[in-house]
Short mmCIF file of C-alpha atoms and ligand atoms in Angstrom, two decimals:
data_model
loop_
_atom_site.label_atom_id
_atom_site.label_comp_id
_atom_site.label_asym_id
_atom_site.label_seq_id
_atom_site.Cartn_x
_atom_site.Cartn_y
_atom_site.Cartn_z
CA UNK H 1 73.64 70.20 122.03
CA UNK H 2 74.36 69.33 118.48
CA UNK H 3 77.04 70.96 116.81
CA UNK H 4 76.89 73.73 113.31
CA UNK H 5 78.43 72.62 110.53
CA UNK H 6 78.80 74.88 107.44
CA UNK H 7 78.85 72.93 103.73
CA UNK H 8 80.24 75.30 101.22
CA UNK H 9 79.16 74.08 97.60
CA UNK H 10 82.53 74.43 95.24
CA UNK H 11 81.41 71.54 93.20
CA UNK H 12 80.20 73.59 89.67
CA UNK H 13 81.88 74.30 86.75
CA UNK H 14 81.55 78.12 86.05
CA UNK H 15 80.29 78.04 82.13
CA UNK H 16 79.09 81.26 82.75
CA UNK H 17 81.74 83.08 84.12
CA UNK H 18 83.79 82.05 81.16
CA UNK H 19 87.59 82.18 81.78
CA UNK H 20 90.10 79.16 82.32
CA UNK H 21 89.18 77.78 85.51
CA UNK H 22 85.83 77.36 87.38
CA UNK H 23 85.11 80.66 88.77
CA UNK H 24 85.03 79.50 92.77
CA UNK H 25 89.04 79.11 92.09
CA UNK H 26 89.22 82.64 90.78
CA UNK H 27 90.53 85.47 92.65
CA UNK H 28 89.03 88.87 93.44
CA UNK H 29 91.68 90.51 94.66
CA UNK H 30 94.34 88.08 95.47
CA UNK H 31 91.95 85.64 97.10
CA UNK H 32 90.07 83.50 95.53
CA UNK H 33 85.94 83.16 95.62
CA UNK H 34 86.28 79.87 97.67
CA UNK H 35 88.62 80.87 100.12
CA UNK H 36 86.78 83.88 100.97
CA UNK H 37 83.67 81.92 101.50
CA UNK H 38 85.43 79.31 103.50
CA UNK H 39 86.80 82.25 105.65
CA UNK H 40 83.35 83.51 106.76
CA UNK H 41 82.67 79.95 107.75
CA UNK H 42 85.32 79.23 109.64
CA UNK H 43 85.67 82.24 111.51
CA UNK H 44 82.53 82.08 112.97
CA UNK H 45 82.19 81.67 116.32
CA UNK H 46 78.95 79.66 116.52
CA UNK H 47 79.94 77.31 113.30
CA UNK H 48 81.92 74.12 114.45
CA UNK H 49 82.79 72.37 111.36
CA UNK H 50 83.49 73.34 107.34
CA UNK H 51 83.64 71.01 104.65
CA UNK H 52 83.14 72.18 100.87
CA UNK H 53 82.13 70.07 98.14
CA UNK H 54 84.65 69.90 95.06
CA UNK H 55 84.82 68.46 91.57
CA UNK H 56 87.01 65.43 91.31
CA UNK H 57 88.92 67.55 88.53
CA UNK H 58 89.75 70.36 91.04
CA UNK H 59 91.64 68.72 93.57
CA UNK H 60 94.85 70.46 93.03
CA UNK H 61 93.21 73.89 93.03
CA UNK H 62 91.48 72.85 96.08
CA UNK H 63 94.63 72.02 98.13
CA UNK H 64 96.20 75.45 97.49
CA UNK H 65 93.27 76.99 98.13
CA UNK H 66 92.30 75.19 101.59
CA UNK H 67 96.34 74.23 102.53
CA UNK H 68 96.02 76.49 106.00
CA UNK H 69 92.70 76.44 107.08
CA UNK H 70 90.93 74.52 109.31
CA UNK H 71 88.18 72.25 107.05
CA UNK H 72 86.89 68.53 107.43
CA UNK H 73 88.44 66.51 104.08
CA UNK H 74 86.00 67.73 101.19
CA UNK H 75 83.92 65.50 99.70
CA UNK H 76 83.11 65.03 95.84
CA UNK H 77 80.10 66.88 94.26
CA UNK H 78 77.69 65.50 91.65
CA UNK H 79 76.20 66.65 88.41
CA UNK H 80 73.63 69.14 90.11
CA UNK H 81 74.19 71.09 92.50
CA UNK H 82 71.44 69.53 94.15
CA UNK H 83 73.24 66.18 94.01
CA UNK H 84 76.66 67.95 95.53
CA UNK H 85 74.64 69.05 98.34
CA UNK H 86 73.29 65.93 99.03
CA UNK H 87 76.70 64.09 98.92
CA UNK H 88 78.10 66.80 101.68
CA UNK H 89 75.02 66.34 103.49
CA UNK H 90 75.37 62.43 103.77
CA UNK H 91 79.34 63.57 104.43
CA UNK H 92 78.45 64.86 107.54
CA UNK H 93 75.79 62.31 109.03
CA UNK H 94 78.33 60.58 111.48
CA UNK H 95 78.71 63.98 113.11
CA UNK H 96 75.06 63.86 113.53
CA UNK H 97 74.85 67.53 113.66
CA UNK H 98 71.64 69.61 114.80
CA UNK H 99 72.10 72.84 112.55
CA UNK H 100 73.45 72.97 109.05
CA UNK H 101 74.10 76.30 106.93
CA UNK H 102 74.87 75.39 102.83
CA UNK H 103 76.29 77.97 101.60
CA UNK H 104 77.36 78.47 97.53
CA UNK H 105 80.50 79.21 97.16
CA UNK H 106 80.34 81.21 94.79
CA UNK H 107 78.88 84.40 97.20
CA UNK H 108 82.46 85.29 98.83
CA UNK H 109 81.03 88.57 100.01
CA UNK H 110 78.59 86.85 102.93
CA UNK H 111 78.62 89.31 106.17
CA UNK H 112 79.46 87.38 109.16
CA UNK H 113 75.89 88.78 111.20
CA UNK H 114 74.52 87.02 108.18
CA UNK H 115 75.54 83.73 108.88
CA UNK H 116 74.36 84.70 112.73
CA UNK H 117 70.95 85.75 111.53
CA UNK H 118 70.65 82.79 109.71
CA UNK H 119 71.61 80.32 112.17
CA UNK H 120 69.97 82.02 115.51
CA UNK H 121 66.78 81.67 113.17
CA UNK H 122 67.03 78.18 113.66
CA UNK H 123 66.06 78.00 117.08
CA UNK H 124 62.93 78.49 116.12
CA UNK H 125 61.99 77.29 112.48
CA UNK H 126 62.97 74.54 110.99
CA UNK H 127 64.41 76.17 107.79
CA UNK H 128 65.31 79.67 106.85
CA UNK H 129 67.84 81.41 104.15
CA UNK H 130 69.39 84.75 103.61
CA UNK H 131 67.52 86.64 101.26
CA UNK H 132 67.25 90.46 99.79
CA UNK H 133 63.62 92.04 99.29
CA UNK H 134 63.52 93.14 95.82
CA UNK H 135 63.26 97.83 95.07
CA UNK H 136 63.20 97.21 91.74
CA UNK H 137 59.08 96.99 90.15
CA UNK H 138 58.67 93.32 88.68
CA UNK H 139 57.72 92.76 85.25
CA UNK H 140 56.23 89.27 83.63
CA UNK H 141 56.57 88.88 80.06
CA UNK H 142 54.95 87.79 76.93
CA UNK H 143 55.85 85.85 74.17
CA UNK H 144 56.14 89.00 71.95
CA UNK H 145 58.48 90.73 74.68
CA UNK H 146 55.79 93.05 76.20
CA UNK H 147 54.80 93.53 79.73
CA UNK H 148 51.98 90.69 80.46
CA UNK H 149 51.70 91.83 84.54
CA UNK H 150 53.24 94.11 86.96
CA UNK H 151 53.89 92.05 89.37
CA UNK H 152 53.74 93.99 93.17
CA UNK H 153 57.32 93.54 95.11
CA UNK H 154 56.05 94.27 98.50
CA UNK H 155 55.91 90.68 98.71
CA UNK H 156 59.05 89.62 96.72
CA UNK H 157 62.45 88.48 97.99
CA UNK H 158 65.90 87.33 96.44
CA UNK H 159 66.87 84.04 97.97
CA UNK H 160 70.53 84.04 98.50
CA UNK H 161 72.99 81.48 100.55
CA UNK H 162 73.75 80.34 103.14
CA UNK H 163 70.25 78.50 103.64
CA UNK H 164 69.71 76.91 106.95
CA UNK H 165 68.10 73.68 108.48
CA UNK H 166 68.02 71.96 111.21
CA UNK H 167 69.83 68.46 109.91
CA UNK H 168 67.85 65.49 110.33
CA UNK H 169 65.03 67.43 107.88
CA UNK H 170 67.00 68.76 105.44
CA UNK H 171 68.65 65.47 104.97
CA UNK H 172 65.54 63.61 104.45
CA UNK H 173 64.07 66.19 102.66
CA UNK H 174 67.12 66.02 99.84
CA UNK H 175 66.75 61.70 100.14
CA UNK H 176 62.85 62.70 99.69
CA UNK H 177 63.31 64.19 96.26
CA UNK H 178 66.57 63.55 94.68
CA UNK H 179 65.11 62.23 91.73
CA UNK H 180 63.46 65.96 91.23
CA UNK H 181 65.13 69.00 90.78
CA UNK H 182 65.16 72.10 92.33
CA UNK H 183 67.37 74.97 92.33
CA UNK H 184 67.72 75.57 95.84
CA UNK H 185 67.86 73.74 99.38
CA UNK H 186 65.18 75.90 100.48
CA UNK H 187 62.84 74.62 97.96
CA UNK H 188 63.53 71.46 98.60
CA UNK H 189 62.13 71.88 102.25
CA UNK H 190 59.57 73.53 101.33
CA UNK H 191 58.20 70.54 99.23
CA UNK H 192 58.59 68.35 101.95
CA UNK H 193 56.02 71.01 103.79
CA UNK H 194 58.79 72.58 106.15
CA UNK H 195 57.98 76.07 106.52
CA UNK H 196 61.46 78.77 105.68
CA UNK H 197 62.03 81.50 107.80
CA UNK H 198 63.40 84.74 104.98
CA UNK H 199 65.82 86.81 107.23
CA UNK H 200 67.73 89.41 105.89
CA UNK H 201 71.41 89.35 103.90
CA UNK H 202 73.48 91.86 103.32
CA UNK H 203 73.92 93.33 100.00
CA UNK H 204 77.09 92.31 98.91
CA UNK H 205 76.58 89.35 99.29
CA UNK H 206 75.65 88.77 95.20
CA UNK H 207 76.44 85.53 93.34
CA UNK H 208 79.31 85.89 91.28
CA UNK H 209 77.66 84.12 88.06
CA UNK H 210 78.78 86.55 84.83
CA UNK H 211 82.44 87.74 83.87
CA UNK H 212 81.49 91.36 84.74
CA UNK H 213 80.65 90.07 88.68
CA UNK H 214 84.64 89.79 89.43
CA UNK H 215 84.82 93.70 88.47
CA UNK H 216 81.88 93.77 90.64
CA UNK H 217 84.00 92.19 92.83
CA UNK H 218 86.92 93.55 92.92
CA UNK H 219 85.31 97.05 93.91
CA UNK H 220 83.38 95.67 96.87
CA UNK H 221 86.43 94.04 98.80
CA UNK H 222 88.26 97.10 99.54
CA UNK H 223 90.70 97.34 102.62
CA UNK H 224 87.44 96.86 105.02
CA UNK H 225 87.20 93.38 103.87
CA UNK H 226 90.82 93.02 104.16
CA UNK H 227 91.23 93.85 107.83
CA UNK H 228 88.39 92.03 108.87
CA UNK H 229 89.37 89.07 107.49
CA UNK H 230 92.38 89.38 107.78
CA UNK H 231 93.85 89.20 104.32
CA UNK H 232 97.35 90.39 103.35
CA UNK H 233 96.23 91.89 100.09
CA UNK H 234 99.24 91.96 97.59
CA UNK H 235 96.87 92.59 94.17
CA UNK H 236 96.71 96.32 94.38
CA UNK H 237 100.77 96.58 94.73
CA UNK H 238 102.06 98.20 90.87
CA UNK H 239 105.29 98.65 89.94
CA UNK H 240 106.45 101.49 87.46
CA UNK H 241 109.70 102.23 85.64
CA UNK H 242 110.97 105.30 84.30
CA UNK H 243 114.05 105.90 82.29
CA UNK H 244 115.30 109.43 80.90
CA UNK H 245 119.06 110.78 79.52
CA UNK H 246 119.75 114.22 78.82
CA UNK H 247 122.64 115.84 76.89
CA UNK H 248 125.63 118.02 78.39
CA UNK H 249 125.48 121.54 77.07
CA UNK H 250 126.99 124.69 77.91
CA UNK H 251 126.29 125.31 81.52
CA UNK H 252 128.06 125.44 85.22
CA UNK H 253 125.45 123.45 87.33
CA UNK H 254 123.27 120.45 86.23
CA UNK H 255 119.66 119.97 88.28
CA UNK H 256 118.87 116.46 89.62
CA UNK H 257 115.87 115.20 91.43
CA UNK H 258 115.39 119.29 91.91
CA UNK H 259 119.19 120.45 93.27
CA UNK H 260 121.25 122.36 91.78
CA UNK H 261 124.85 120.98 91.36
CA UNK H 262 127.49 122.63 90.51
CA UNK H 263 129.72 121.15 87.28
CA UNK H 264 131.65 121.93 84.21
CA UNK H 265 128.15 121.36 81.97
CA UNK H 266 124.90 121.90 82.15
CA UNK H 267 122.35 119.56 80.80
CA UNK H 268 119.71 120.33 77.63
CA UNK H 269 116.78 120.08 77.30
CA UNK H 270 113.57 122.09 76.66
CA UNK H 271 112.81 121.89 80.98
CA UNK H 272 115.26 122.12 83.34
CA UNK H 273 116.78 119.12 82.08
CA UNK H 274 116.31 117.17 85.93
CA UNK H 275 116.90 114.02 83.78
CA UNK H 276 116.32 112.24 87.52
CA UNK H 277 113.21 113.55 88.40
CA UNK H 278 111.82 112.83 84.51
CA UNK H 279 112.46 109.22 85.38
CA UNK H 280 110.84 108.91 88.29
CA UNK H 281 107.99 111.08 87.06
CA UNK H 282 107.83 108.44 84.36
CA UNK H 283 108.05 105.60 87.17
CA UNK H 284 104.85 107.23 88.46
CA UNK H 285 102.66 107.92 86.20
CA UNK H 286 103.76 104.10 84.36
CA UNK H 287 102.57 102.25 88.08
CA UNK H 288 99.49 103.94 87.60
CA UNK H 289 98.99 102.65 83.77
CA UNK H 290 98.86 106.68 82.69
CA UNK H 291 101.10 107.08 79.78
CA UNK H 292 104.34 108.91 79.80
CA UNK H 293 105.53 112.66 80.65
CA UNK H 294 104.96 113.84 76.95
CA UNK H 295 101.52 113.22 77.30
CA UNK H 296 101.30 116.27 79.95
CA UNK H 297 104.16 118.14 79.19
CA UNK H 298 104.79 117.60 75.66
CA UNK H 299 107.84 119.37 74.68
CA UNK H 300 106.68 121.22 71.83
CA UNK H 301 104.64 123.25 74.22
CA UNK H 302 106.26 126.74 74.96
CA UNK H 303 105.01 126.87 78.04
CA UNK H 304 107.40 124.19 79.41
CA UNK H 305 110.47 125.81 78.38
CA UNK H 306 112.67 125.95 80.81
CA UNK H 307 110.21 124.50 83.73
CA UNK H 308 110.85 123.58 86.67
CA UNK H 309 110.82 119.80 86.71
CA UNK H 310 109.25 119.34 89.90
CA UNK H 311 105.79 120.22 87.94
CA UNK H 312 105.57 117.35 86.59
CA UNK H 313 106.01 115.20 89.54
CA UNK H 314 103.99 116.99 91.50
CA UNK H 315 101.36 116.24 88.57
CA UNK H 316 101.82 112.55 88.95
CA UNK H 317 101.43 112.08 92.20
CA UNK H 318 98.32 113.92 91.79
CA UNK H 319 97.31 111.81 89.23
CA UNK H 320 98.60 108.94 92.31
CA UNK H 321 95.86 110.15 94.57
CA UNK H 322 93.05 110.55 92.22
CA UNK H 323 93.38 106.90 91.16
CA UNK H 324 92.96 105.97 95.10
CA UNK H 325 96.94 105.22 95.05
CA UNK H 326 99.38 105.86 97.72
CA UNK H 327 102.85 105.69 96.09
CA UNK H 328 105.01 102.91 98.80
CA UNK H 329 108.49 103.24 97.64
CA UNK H 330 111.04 104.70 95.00
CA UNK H 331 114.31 103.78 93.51
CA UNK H 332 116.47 105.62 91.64
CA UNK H 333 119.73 105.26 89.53
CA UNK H 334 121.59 108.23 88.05
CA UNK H 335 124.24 106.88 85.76
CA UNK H 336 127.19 109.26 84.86
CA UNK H 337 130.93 109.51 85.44
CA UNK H 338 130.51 113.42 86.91
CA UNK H 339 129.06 115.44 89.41
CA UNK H 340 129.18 112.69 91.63
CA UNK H 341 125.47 111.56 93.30
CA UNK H 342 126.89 110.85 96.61
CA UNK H 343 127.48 113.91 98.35
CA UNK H 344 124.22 115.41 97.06
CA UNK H 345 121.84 112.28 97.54
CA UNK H 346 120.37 113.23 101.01
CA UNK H 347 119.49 117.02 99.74
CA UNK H 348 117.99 114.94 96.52
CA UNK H 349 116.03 112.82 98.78
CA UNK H 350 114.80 115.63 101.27
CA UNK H 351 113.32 117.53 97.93
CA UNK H 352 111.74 114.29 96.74
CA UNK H 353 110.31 113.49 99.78
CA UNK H 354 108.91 117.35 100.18
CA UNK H 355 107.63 116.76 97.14
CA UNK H 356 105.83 113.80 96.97
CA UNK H 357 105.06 114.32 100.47
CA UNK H 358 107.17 110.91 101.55
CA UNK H 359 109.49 109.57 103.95
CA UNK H 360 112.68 110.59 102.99
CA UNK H 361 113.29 106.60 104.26
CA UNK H 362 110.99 105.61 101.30
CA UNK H 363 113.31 106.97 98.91
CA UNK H 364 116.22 105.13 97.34
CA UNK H 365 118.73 107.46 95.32
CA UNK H 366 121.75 105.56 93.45
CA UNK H 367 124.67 106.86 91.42
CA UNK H 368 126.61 104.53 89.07
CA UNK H 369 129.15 105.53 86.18
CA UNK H 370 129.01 102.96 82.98
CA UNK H 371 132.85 102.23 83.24
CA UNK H 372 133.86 104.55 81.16
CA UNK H 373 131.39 103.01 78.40
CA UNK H 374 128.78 104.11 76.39
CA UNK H 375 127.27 108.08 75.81
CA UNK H 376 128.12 108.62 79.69
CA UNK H 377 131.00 106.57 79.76
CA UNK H 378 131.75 109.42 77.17
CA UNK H 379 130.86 112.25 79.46
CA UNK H 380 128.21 113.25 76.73
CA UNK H 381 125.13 113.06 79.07
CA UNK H 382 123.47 111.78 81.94
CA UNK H 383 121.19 108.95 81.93
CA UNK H 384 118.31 107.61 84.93
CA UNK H 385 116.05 104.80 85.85
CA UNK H 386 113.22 104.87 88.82
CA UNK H 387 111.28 102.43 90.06
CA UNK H 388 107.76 103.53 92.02
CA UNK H 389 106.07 101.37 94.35
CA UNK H 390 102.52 102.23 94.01
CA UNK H 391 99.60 100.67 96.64
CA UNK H 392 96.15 100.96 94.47
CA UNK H 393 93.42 101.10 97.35
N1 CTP T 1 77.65 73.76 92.45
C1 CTP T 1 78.03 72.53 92.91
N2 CTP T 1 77.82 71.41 92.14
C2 CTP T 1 77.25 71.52 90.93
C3 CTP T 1 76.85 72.77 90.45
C4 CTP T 1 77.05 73.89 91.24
O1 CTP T 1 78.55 72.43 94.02
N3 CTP T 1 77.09 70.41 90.21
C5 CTP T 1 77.94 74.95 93.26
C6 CTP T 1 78.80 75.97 92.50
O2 CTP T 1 80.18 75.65 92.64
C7 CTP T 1 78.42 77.29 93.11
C8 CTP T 1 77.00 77.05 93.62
O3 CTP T 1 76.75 75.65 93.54
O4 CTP T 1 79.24 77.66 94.20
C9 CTP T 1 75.98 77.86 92.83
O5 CTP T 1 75.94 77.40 91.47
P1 CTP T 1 76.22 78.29 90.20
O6 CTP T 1 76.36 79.70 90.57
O7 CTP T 1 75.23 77.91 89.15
O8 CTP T 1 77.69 77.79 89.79
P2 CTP T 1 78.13 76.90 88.56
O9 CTP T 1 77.17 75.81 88.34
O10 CTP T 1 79.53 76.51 88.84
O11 CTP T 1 78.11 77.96 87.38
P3 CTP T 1 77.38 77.82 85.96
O12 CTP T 1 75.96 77.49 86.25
O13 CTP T 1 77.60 79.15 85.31
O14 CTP T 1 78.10 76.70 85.24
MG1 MG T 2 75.06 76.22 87.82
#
């Protein structure tokens, strides 16, 4: 038997999708529209060969793209997409293959029992193509922008990719009528009085034509898509700094990261003054784009007077959780000459870690002095800086 080849079409330009670069070399999610597409293909069990058709101008993105994965050499597109898919279809005559999906590259969200509906049709028709049957009612229009016709939907489908064919007829069918045009292989069958088989698609499985598609986008492929395809997804990875300092006042103890420790100062402030835990609080809420502490607890509030710091990080990582986040890792740096961070930093890291409800392993706490230099060179405050690790699901 014949084997399955897959041609992924890669050969457009993108004008509507607007941006710098043609829209199948844009990323949803740290991987771009091609690659995903190319991934269905070419982990499909009953697909033998993958070629995609590129510009001549994208060669470069194409190698980065397709470095790792296993694809025949692409072949150049032409003008139409018509045209491309006739140049991969002539690509793969010496192969002399019996089925052939085409599949645009711009639908990256194509279900692998898609791709199996598709093809087992083909044991039986000659042609057939993924398609959706349209819920919404159908309206034609006239000239003046009313409704000419309802039109009914039981009947109505949206074509999507990958089509399918068995070779030798698709091939002559494109040589039949290259010099007409038609929007899709499907059609082109059709005119050369093949009958196409409409199985079912899966829903995601949209073009990605418009700017507002990659939002689209980017909601669909959520870790699902990632472990089946096995993706290491690093786009939802945010990093957030913090940075506080806080003045020595009367006092015996100072409060960092939420213990007490005992000293010849206390720090002021209209809180507790846990200069530490205001940094990292800051860290948070900055990895998850959601302004500062003021903005929650701003200190000309009475109600925060003398508050217990931990408040306000247990408020951001709230704020974590609600976004769909799940904060990785934090880093902390308490510069001052005195108390010293040391002795205290595992009780600091156990309250952290009850607090934000993390392995106390997760946690990095630092202490520093500025060589004598500076306001806490001076022993006139303490100053902090986080870092937060935050995953975005
Ligand atoms: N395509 C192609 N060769 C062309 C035109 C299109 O291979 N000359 C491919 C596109 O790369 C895309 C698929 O056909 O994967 C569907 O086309 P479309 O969504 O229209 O993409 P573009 O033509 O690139 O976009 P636009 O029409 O907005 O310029
Ligand atoms: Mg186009």
């Amino acid at each position: 038997m014949g084997k399955n080849v897959a041609l992924v079409l890669a050969g457009g330009r993108g004008s509507r999708a607007g941006h710098g670069i043609p829209k199948q070399y844009r990323e949803i999610r740290g991987v771009s529209l091609l690659r995903r597409s190319l991934i269905a293909f070419c982990e499909h069990p009953e697909i033998n060969l993958v070629r995609a058709v590129i510009h001549p101008e994208d060669q470069h993105l194409y190698e980065m793209v397709a470095r790792d994965l296993p694809l025949e050499p692409p072949v150049f597109g032409g003008d139409t997409r018509q045209k491309s898919g006739l140049n991969g279809l002539e690509s793969f005559i010496e192969y002399s293959p019996s089925k052939i999906l085409i599949h645009d590259a711009a639908r990256p969200f194509v279900a692998a029992d898609t791709i199996t509906r598709v093809l087992d049709s083909l044991d039986s028709s000659t042609a057939a193509l993924a398609a959706s049957k349209i819920t919404d009612t159908v309206k034609k229009q006239d000239k003046g922008g009313y409704v000419r016709e309802t039109i009914p939907r039981e009947e109505l489908w949206r074509a999507q990719t990958p089509q399918g064919f068995r070779f030798k007829e698709i091939l002559a069918a494109h040589i039949q009528f290259q010099n007409e045009s038609y929007t899709d292989d499907a059609a082109i069958v059709e005119a050369a009085g093949h009958k196409v088989l409409l199985v079912d698609g899966n829903e995601e499985n949209f073009k990605v034509t418009n700017p507002e598609d990659f939002v689209r986008g980017e909601v669909l492929s959520g870790t699902e898509e990632m472990t089946t395809h096995n993706i290491v997804d690093l786009s939802g990875i945010r990093t957030g700094i913090g940075f506080d300092v806080h003045r020595f006042g009367p006092g015996d103890h100072v409060i960092l990261c939420g213990v007490p420790i005992p000293h010849t100062h206390g720090l002021l402030a209209h809180s507790d003054a846990d200069v530490a835990m205001h940094a990292l609080t800051d860290a948070i809420l900055g990895g998850i784009c959601a302004g500062d502490i003021g903005t929650y607890f701003p200190p000309s509030d009475m109600k925060w007077k003398g508050a217990s710091s931990d408040i306000f990080l247990t408020e951001a990582a709230k704020m974590v959780t609600q976004k769909n986040g799940v904060i990785n890792h934090i880093d902390l740096t308490i510069v001052c000459e005195t108390p010293k961070i040391g002795p205290h930093r595992e009780s600091m890291q156990s309250r952290l870690a009850e607090i934000l409800n993390l392995s106390s392993e997760l946690i990095s706490i630092k202490g520093t002095t500025s060589e004598k230099l500076g306001f806490t060179g001076r022993r006139e405050g303490i100053a902090a800086q986080a870092a937060a690790t935050i995953w975005i699901r």
